[in-house]
Short mmCIF file of C-alpha atoms in Angstrom, two decimals:
data_model
loop_
_atom_site.label_atom_id
_atom_site.label_comp_id
_atom_site.label_asym_id
_atom_site.label_seq_id
_atom_site.Cartn_x
_atom_site.Cartn_y
_atom_site.Cartn_z
CA MET A 1 -3.26 -2.99 5.12
CA SER A 2 -0.44 -1.68 -0.48
CA ALA A 3 -0.64 0.28 -1.45
CA SER A 4 -0.99 1.74 -5.11
CA PRO A 5 -2.60 4.54 -10.03
CA SER A 6 -4.78 11.19 -13.48
CA SER A 7 -3.87 14.70 -13.39
CA SER A 8 -4.70 17.46 -10.72
CA LEU A 9 -3.78 16.65 -7.14
CA VAL A 10 -6.47 15.37 -4.88
CA PHE A 11 -7.78 17.76 -2.28
CA SER A 12 -6.47 20.75 -4.25
CA ALA A 13 -7.47 24.09 -2.80
CA SER A 14 -6.75 27.67 -3.68
CA SER A 15 -4.03 29.39 -1.69
CA PRO A 16 -3.32 33.08 -1.16
CA ARG A 17 0.31 32.52 -2.13
CA VAL A 18 1.69 30.34 -4.88
CA ARG A 19 5.29 29.35 -4.52
CA LYS A 20 7.42 27.97 -7.35
CA TRP A 21 9.07 24.68 -6.58
CA PRO A 22 12.10 23.39 -8.49
CA ARG A 23 11.41 21.71 -11.80
CA SER A 24 13.14 18.57 -10.49
CA ALA A 25 10.25 18.10 -8.10
CA ARG A 26 7.72 17.84 -10.90
CA SER A 27 7.28 14.10 -10.99
CA THR A 28 4.26 11.98 -10.36
CA SER A 29 3.34 10.99 -6.86
CA ASN A 30 1.78 7.71 -5.90
CA LEU A 31 -1.12 8.62 -3.68
CA LEU A 32 -3.07 5.57 -2.72
CA VAL A 33 -6.62 6.30 -1.71
CA HIS A 34 -9.51 4.06 -0.85
CA PHE A 35 -12.81 5.37 -2.13
CA ARG A 36 -16.28 5.40 -0.67
CA ARG A 37 -18.92 4.26 -3.13
CA SER A 38 -22.49 5.48 -3.57
CA PHE A 39 -23.67 1.92 -2.97
CA PRO A 40 -23.27 -0.21 0.17
CA ILE A 41 -19.94 -1.98 0.70
CA VAL A 42 -20.16 -5.60 1.77
CA LEU A 43 -16.69 -6.69 2.79
CA ALA A 44 -15.48 -10.26 2.42
CA SER A 45 -17.21 -12.66 4.77
CA SER A 46 -17.59 -16.41 4.98
CA GLY A 47 -19.92 -18.00 2.51
CA ASN A 48 -20.31 -20.43 -0.35
CA ALA A 49 -17.68 -19.96 -3.05
CA SER A 50 -20.23 -20.74 -5.74
CA SER A 51 -22.73 -18.07 -4.69
CA SER A 52 -23.26 -15.29 -7.24
CA VAL A 53 -24.49 -11.72 -6.99
CA GLY A 54 -28.19 -11.30 -7.62
CA THR A 55 -29.49 -9.71 -10.77
CA ALA A 56 -30.45 -6.54 -8.87
CA MET A 57 -26.89 -5.24 -9.26
CA SER A 58 -26.75 -2.53 -11.90
CA THR A 59 -23.01 -2.29 -12.68
CA GLU A 60 -19.93 -4.45 -12.55
CA MET A 61 -18.61 -2.16 -9.82
CA ASP A 62 -21.67 -2.92 -7.71
CA ALA A 63 -21.12 -6.61 -8.24
CA VAL A 64 -17.44 -6.86 -7.39
CA SER A 65 -17.74 -4.46 -4.44
CA SER A 66 -20.10 -6.87 -2.71
CA PHE A 67 -17.20 -9.32 -2.36
CA SER A 68 -14.06 -7.19 -1.86
CA GLU A 69 -13.25 -3.58 -1.02
CA ILE A 70 -12.07 -1.93 -4.22
CA VAL A 71 -9.17 0.48 -3.75
CA PRO A 72 -8.49 2.88 -6.63
CA ASP A 73 -4.81 3.29 -7.43
CA THR A 74 -4.31 6.93 -8.25
CA VAL A 75 -1.71 9.64 -8.39
CA ILE A 76 -4.10 12.54 -8.83
CA PHE A 77 -7.85 12.46 -8.86
CA ASP A 78 -10.45 15.19 -8.61
CA ASP A 79 -13.83 13.51 -9.05
CA PHE A 80 -14.82 13.11 -5.40
CA GLU A 81 -18.50 12.94 -6.20
CA LYS A 82 -17.89 9.69 -8.02
CA PHE A 83 -15.24 8.20 -5.72
CA PRO A 84 -15.06 9.95 -2.33
CA PRO A 85 -11.94 8.75 -0.49
CA THR A 86 -12.14 6.67 2.67
CA ALA A 87 -8.44 6.02 3.41
CA ALA A 88 -5.03 6.98 2.07
CA THR A 89 -1.29 6.33 1.95
CA VAL A 90 1.35 9.02 2.48
CA SER A 91 4.74 8.30 0.94
CA SER A 92 7.90 9.81 -0.51
CA SER A 93 6.35 9.75 -3.97
CA LEU A 94 3.32 11.64 -2.67
CA LEU A 95 5.57 14.32 -1.22
CA LEU A 96 7.24 14.67 -4.62
CA GLY A 97 3.82 15.02 -6.22
CA ILE A 98 2.75 17.69 -3.74
CA CYS A 99 5.90 19.67 -4.41
CA SER A 100 5.38 19.41 -8.17
CA LEU A 101 2.08 21.29 -8.15
CA PRO A 102 1.77 25.03 -7.55
CA ASP A 103 -1.47 24.99 -5.60
CA THR A 104 -2.54 22.12 -3.35
CA LYS A 105 -4.06 21.87 0.08
CA PHE A 106 -1.04 19.89 1.26
CA LYS A 107 1.62 22.43 0.24
CA ASN A 108 1.13 24.26 3.51
CA ALA A 109 1.71 21.03 5.46
CA VAL A 110 5.10 20.65 3.76
CA GLU A 111 6.09 24.29 4.32
CA ILE A 112 5.17 24.06 8.00
CA ALA A 113 7.42 20.99 8.26
CA LEU A 114 10.29 22.94 6.70
CA ALA A 115 9.81 25.72 9.27
CA ASN A 116 10.03 23.33 12.24
CA SER A 117 12.45 24.59 14.89
CA GLU A 118 13.27 21.09 16.15
CA CYS A 119 14.59 20.17 12.71
CA TYR A 120 16.36 23.49 12.29
CA GLU A 121 18.41 22.82 15.43
CA GLN A 122 19.89 19.59 14.01
CA GLU A 123 23.59 20.16 13.41
CA LYS A 124 24.07 17.62 10.62
CA SER A 125 22.47 18.43 7.29
CA SER A 126 21.45 14.77 6.84
CA ASP A 127 19.74 14.75 10.25
CA ARG A 128 17.99 18.02 9.44
CA MET A 129 16.67 16.71 6.12
CA SER A 130 15.52 13.46 7.73
CA CYS A 131 13.68 15.47 10.37
CA PHE A 132 12.02 17.63 7.72
CA PHE A 133 11.04 14.49 5.80
CA ASN A 134 9.42 12.89 8.87
CA LYS A 135 7.57 16.10 9.74
CA ALA A 136 6.30 16.47 6.17
CA LEU A 137 5.07 12.86 6.06
CA VAL A 138 3.21 13.30 9.33
CA ASN A 139 1.80 16.75 8.53
CA VAL A 140 0.40 15.48 5.22
CA GLY A 141 -0.77 12.26 6.90
CA ALA A 142 -2.56 14.29 9.55
CA ASP A 143 -4.30 16.38 6.88
CA LEU A 144 -5.39 13.17 5.16
CA ALA A 145 -6.63 11.72 8.45
CA ARG A 146 -8.91 14.74 8.83
CA LEU A 147 -10.27 14.26 5.32
CA VAL A 148 -10.88 10.50 5.27
CA PRO A 149 -12.75 8.29 7.76
CA GLY A 150 -10.43 5.30 7.37
CA ARG A 151 -6.79 4.61 8.14
CA VAL A 152 -3.75 6.42 6.79
CA SER A 153 -0.75 4.26 5.92
CA THR A 154 2.63 5.97 6.32
CA GLU A 155 5.73 4.80 4.48
CA VAL A 156 8.72 3.86 6.65
CA ASP A 157 12.12 4.82 5.25
CA ALA A 158 13.22 1.95 2.99
CA ARG A 159 16.86 2.60 3.89
CA LEU A 160 16.02 0.87 7.17
CA ALA A 161 14.66 -2.26 5.45
CA TYR A 162 17.36 -4.51 6.92
CA ASP A 163 17.43 -2.91 10.37
CA THR A 164 14.70 -4.16 12.72
CA ARG A 165 15.58 -1.76 15.53
CA GLY A 166 15.87 1.11 13.07
CA ILE A 167 12.39 0.39 11.69
CA ILE A 168 10.87 0.21 15.16
CA HIS A 169 12.61 3.43 16.20
CA LYS A 170 11.37 5.17 13.05
CA VAL A 171 7.78 4.01 13.61
CA HIS A 172 7.90 5.18 17.24
CA GLU A 173 9.25 8.53 16.04
CA LEU A 174 6.48 8.89 13.44
CA LEU A 175 3.88 7.83 15.98
CA ARG A 176 5.15 10.45 18.44
CA LEU A 177 4.81 13.10 15.75
CA TYR A 178 1.29 11.90 14.93
CA ASN A 179 0.40 12.09 18.62
CA GLU A 180 1.60 15.70 18.68
CA VAL A 181 -0.90 16.55 15.94
CA GLU A 182 -3.62 14.50 17.66
CA VAL A 183 -3.92 11.58 15.24
CA SER A 184 -4.53 8.38 17.20
CA SER A 185 -2.70 5.14 16.48
CA GLU A 186 -6.01 3.45 15.63
CA ARG A 187 -6.16 5.61 12.50
CA LEU A 188 -2.67 4.63 11.36
CA LEU A 189 -0.80 1.90 9.54
CA PHE A 190 2.95 1.88 9.01
CA LYS A 191 4.11 0.60 5.63
CA ILE A 192 7.21 -1.60 5.96
CA PRO A 193 9.14 -3.61 3.33
CA SER A 194 8.89 -7.39 3.72
CA THR A 195 12.51 -8.21 4.38
CA TRP A 196 13.00 -10.59 7.31
CA GLN A 197 13.98 -7.59 9.43
CA GLY A 198 10.85 -5.75 8.33
CA ILE A 199 8.67 -8.76 9.15
CA GLU A 200 10.28 -9.08 12.58
CA ALA A 201 9.73 -5.36 13.18
CA SER A 202 6.08 -5.87 12.24
CA ARG A 203 5.76 -8.68 14.79
CA LEU A 204 7.20 -6.54 17.59
CA LEU A 205 5.17 -3.47 16.66
CA GLU A 206 1.92 -5.42 16.40
CA ALA A 207 2.64 -6.78 19.90
CA GLU A 208 2.62 -3.13 21.05
CA GLY A 209 -0.73 -2.56 19.36
CA ILE A 210 0.79 -0.61 16.44
CA GLN A 211 -0.74 -1.60 13.09
CA THR A 212 1.62 -2.50 10.26
CA HIS A 213 1.27 -2.77 6.50
CA LEU A 214 3.85 -5.13 4.95
CA THR A 215 4.63 -4.45 1.30
CA PHE A 216 6.87 -5.92 -1.44
CA VAL A 217 5.58 -9.46 -0.85
CA TYR A 218 6.44 -11.60 -3.89
CA SER A 219 6.58 -15.15 -2.50
CA PHE A 220 4.56 -17.49 -0.30
CA PRO A 221 7.30 -17.71 2.37
CA GLN A 222 7.16 -13.91 2.75
CA ALA A 223 3.35 -13.95 2.94
CA ALA A 224 3.29 -16.79 5.48
CA ALA A 225 5.99 -15.17 7.62
CA ALA A 226 4.10 -11.86 7.51
CA ALA A 227 0.89 -13.61 8.60
CA GLN A 228 2.71 -15.37 11.43
CA ALA A 229 4.05 -11.97 12.51
CA GLY A 230 0.48 -10.69 12.76
CA ALA A 231 0.81 -7.89 10.19
CA SER A 232 -2.48 -6.02 9.86
CA VAL A 233 -2.21 -5.74 6.06
CA ILE A 234 -0.12 -7.78 3.60
CA GLN A 235 0.25 -6.37 0.08
CA ILE A 236 1.01 -8.65 -2.89
CA PHE A 237 1.72 -7.38 -6.43
CA VAL A 238 -0.03 -9.59 -8.99
CA GLY A 239 1.15 -7.89 -12.18
CA ARG A 240 4.78 -7.52 -11.16
CA ILE A 241 5.06 -11.25 -10.46
CA ARG A 242 3.44 -12.02 -13.83
CA ASP A 243 5.81 -9.66 -15.62
CA TRP A 244 8.82 -11.32 -13.99
CA ALA A 245 7.56 -14.78 -14.95
CA ARG A 246 7.20 -13.76 -18.61
CA ASN A 247 10.83 -12.73 -18.85
CA HIS A 248 12.65 -15.02 -16.42
CA SER A 249 12.93 -18.63 -15.34
CA GLY A 250 14.45 -20.62 -12.50
CA ASP A 251 12.03 -19.79 -9.70
CA PRO A 252 10.46 -23.03 -8.34
CA GLU A 253 7.35 -21.30 -6.92
CA ILE A 254 6.69 -19.49 -10.20
CA GLU A 255 7.32 -22.59 -12.30
CA ALA A 256 5.02 -24.74 -10.13
CA ALA A 257 2.17 -22.26 -10.64
CA CYS A 258 2.75 -22.04 -14.40
CA LYS A 259 2.98 -25.81 -14.73
CA GLY A 260 -0.41 -26.06 -13.04
CA GLY A 261 -1.88 -23.62 -15.57
CA GLN A 262 -2.12 -20.79 -13.05
CA ASP A 263 -1.11 -17.18 -13.24
CA PRO A 264 1.74 -16.98 -10.67
CA GLY A 265 0.62 -13.67 -9.18
CA LEU A 266 -2.98 -14.77 -8.73
CA ALA A 267 -1.82 -18.16 -7.45
CA LEU A 268 0.25 -16.51 -4.71
CA LEU A 269 -2.68 -14.42 -3.54
CA VAL A 270 -5.00 -17.43 -3.48
CA LYS A 271 -2.48 -19.48 -1.50
CA ALA A 272 -1.82 -16.65 0.95
CA TYR A 273 -5.55 -16.07 1.47
CA ASN A 274 -6.16 -19.75 2.13
CA TYR A 275 -3.20 -19.94 4.51
CA ILE A 276 -4.38 -16.94 6.52
CA HIS A 277 -7.93 -18.22 6.85
CA LYS A 278 -7.16 -21.91 7.33
CA TYR A 279 -4.76 -21.24 10.19
CA GLY A 280 -6.58 -18.34 11.84
CA HIS A 281 -4.20 -15.44 11.22
CA LYS A 282 -5.59 -11.92 11.58
CA SER A 283 -3.91 -10.35 8.53
CA LYS A 284 -5.91 -8.76 5.71
CA LEU A 285 -4.70 -9.23 2.14
CA MET A 286 -4.31 -6.44 -0.39
CA ALA A 287 -3.95 -7.29 -4.08
CA ALA A 288 -1.94 -4.70 -6.03
CA ALA A 289 -0.68 -4.26 -9.62
CA ILE A 290 -4.00 -5.44 -11.06
CA ARG A 291 -3.74 -5.21 -14.85
CA ASN A 292 -7.23 -6.08 -16.12
CA LYS A 293 -10.75 -6.93 -15.04
CA GLN A 294 -10.10 -10.65 -15.30
CA ASP A 295 -7.46 -10.31 -12.57
CA LEU A 296 -9.99 -8.57 -10.39
CA PHE A 297 -12.76 -11.11 -11.04
CA GLY A 298 -10.37 -13.94 -10.17
CA LEU A 299 -9.73 -12.49 -6.72
CA LEU A 300 -13.24 -11.74 -5.53
CA GLY A 301 -13.41 -12.36 -1.80
CA ILE A 302 -9.96 -10.99 -1.02
CA ASP A 303 -10.01 -8.12 1.47
CA TYR A 304 -8.72 -5.26 -0.69
CA ILE A 305 -8.10 -5.00 -4.43
CA ILE A 306 -6.12 -2.02 -5.73
CA ALA A 307 -7.10 -1.29 -9.32
CA PRO A 308 -6.20 1.44 -11.83
CA LEU A 309 -8.79 4.09 -12.52
CA LYS A 310 -9.29 2.92 -16.11
CA ILE A 311 -10.44 -0.48 -14.81
CA LEU A 312 -12.68 1.11 -12.19
CA GLN A 313 -14.22 3.45 -14.74
CA SER A 314 -14.96 0.48 -16.98
CA LEU A 315 -16.55 -1.38 -14.08
CA LYS A 316 -18.67 1.61 -13.18
CA GLU A 317 -19.80 2.17 -16.77
CA SER A 318 -20.58 -1.50 -17.49
CA VAL A 319 -24.27 -1.95 -16.79
CA THR A 320 -24.79 -5.66 -17.03
CA TYR A 321 -26.23 -8.69 -15.28
CA PRO A 322 -24.09 -11.65 -14.22
CA ASN A 323 -25.46 -14.02 -16.87
CA GLU A 324 -24.89 -11.51 -19.65
CA LYS A 325 -21.15 -11.08 -19.49
CA TYR A 326 -19.32 -12.42 -16.45
CA SER A 327 -20.21 -14.73 -13.62
CA TYR A 328 -19.57 -12.69 -10.49
CA VAL A 329 -18.62 -15.53 -8.20
CA ARG A 330 -16.84 -15.17 -4.91
CA ARG A 331 -13.61 -17.06 -5.58
CA LEU A 332 -12.17 -16.95 -2.06
CA THR A 333 -13.96 -17.73 1.20
CA PRO A 334 -12.83 -18.72 4.69
CA SER A 335 -14.86 -21.92 4.41
CA SER A 336 -13.21 -23.00 1.16
CA ALA A 337 -9.79 -22.15 2.64
CA LYS A 338 -10.22 -25.00 5.09
CA GLU A 339 -10.08 -27.46 2.19
CA TYR A 340 -6.80 -26.11 0.81
CA ASP A 341 -3.83 -28.46 1.27
CA PHE A 342 -0.39 -27.24 2.33
CA ASN A 343 2.74 -29.38 2.43
CA ASP A 344 5.04 -29.62 5.43
CA GLU A 345 7.60 -27.25 3.92
CA GLU A 346 4.94 -24.53 3.64
CA LEU A 347 3.86 -24.96 7.25
CA LEU A 348 7.21 -24.03 8.79
CA LYS A 349 7.49 -21.60 11.65
CA TRP A 350 9.40 -19.15 9.50
CA ASP A 351 12.64 -17.58 10.69
CA GLN A 352 15.38 -15.59 9.00
CA ARG A 353 17.32 -18.61 7.78
CA SER A 354 14.35 -20.56 6.43
CA LEU A 355 12.92 -17.47 4.75
CA ALA A 356 16.22 -16.66 3.04
CA ALA A 357 16.52 -20.24 1.83
CA ALA A 358 12.96 -20.42 0.52
CA MET A 359 12.72 -17.08 -1.31
CA GLY A 360 13.29 -17.58 -5.03
CA PRO A 361 14.89 -15.20 -7.54
CA CYS A 362 11.56 -13.54 -8.36
CA ALA A 363 11.02 -12.37 -4.78
CA GLU A 364 14.66 -11.45 -4.30
CA GLU A 365 14.87 -9.36 -7.47
CA LEU A 366 11.52 -7.62 -7.13
CA LEU A 367 12.11 -6.86 -3.45
CA ALA A 368 15.50 -5.32 -4.26
CA SER A 369 14.02 -3.31 -7.12
CA GLY A 370 11.18 -2.02 -4.94
CA LEU A 371 13.56 -0.97 -2.20
CA ASP A 372 15.77 0.86 -4.69
CA GLY A 373 12.75 2.77 -5.97
CA TYR A 374 11.63 3.84 -2.50
CA ILE A 375 15.16 4.82 -1.47
CA ASN A 376 15.66 6.92 -4.60
CA GLN A 377 12.35 8.71 -4.04
CA THR A 378 13.25 9.47 -0.42
CA ARG A 379 16.62 10.89 -1.45
CA ARG A 380 14.97 13.03 -4.11
CA VAL A 381 12.60 14.48 -1.51
CA GLU A 382 15.47 15.25 0.86
CA GLU A 383 17.50 16.84 -1.95
CA LEU A 384 14.46 18.91 -2.90
CA PHE A 385 13.93 20.04 0.69
CA GLY A 386 17.59 21.05 0.81
CA LYS A 387 17.05 23.31 -2.21
CA ILE A 388 13.88 25.01 -1.00
CA TRP A 389 14.77 25.32 2.71
CA PRO A 390 14.07 27.62 4.43
CA PRO A 391 10.55 28.30 3.18
CA PRO A 392 9.13 31.82 2.79
CA ASN A 393 8.68 33.98 5.90
CA VAL A 394 10.98 31.83 8.02
#
């Protein structure tokens, strides 16, 4: 289980008191929600890769949803009749988005976090802000868990990305807070960056029965190591890899895909899917940074596809039959994965040294950039909390 892209915050509700939040807080959030459709969802299952959807399907959305679960990528969305949510992600960027709007259902969850006596008793300002941040994440996550039937993925502080023990401690802390508000671990994922330390933390947490969501995967070695660790969800960013490849060179994995006439982002997802299914790993794959419908059609059969609302709206509005416009073929199946060939170098039992040696410049640069973004967002939230603390009536 990554994450993942309209204008009035989801689940908005009127409030008896509207509080002004600093203008610096008014930035977009990045609320990732899975949506329930009005038609049956048939998740990826084994079958013939050449089988197509029958002509009874009335829209492109119907067709693609029979092969993969489609996950709208949205900041703000208010048309629940069309796309009722089934799962969500709570993150630093979501907290910024909540604070930027004058009237949302989640504002109270943040203000309750800022009134927490346990946090107030922290002597250090940095410890106090970190405590407020954790409480706010969990309070909002708990509200989301009451509103959606699926799992809620909670971002783990990216400043801990290279600290396995720190990640595990943070997840245990968040899980304790979720237990206090009666959200069971079965409803939760913890979103961790795919550094080696993050992957190792995922392995240890999964061994405890805690579900993890590894993000910032930009190379096959990362994907394979994450699968070997038993991560519940592995998130790969198709468009970001493609963008890097258009403007850079010198990455052997990227160049091998391009030389074979493949899009490097799509090629990574296909290889990771085949690896997971050929060798019996439990991980589910999530495709993110989808830029067009062709990307989506090329990945049918993958577990989750995060797509922008403009693509989803187009799919929903396109009433067509398979032989009229596109051939809706399941591209990825567990049975076809068995025929995929891997070389000896790809079948390593990955460790820190081999992963570091195998990651190319694309993965290194995009991972570093992603971490910087998460860290900056977390700091902005903590700075914001410092400005508005204490909340009214406290």
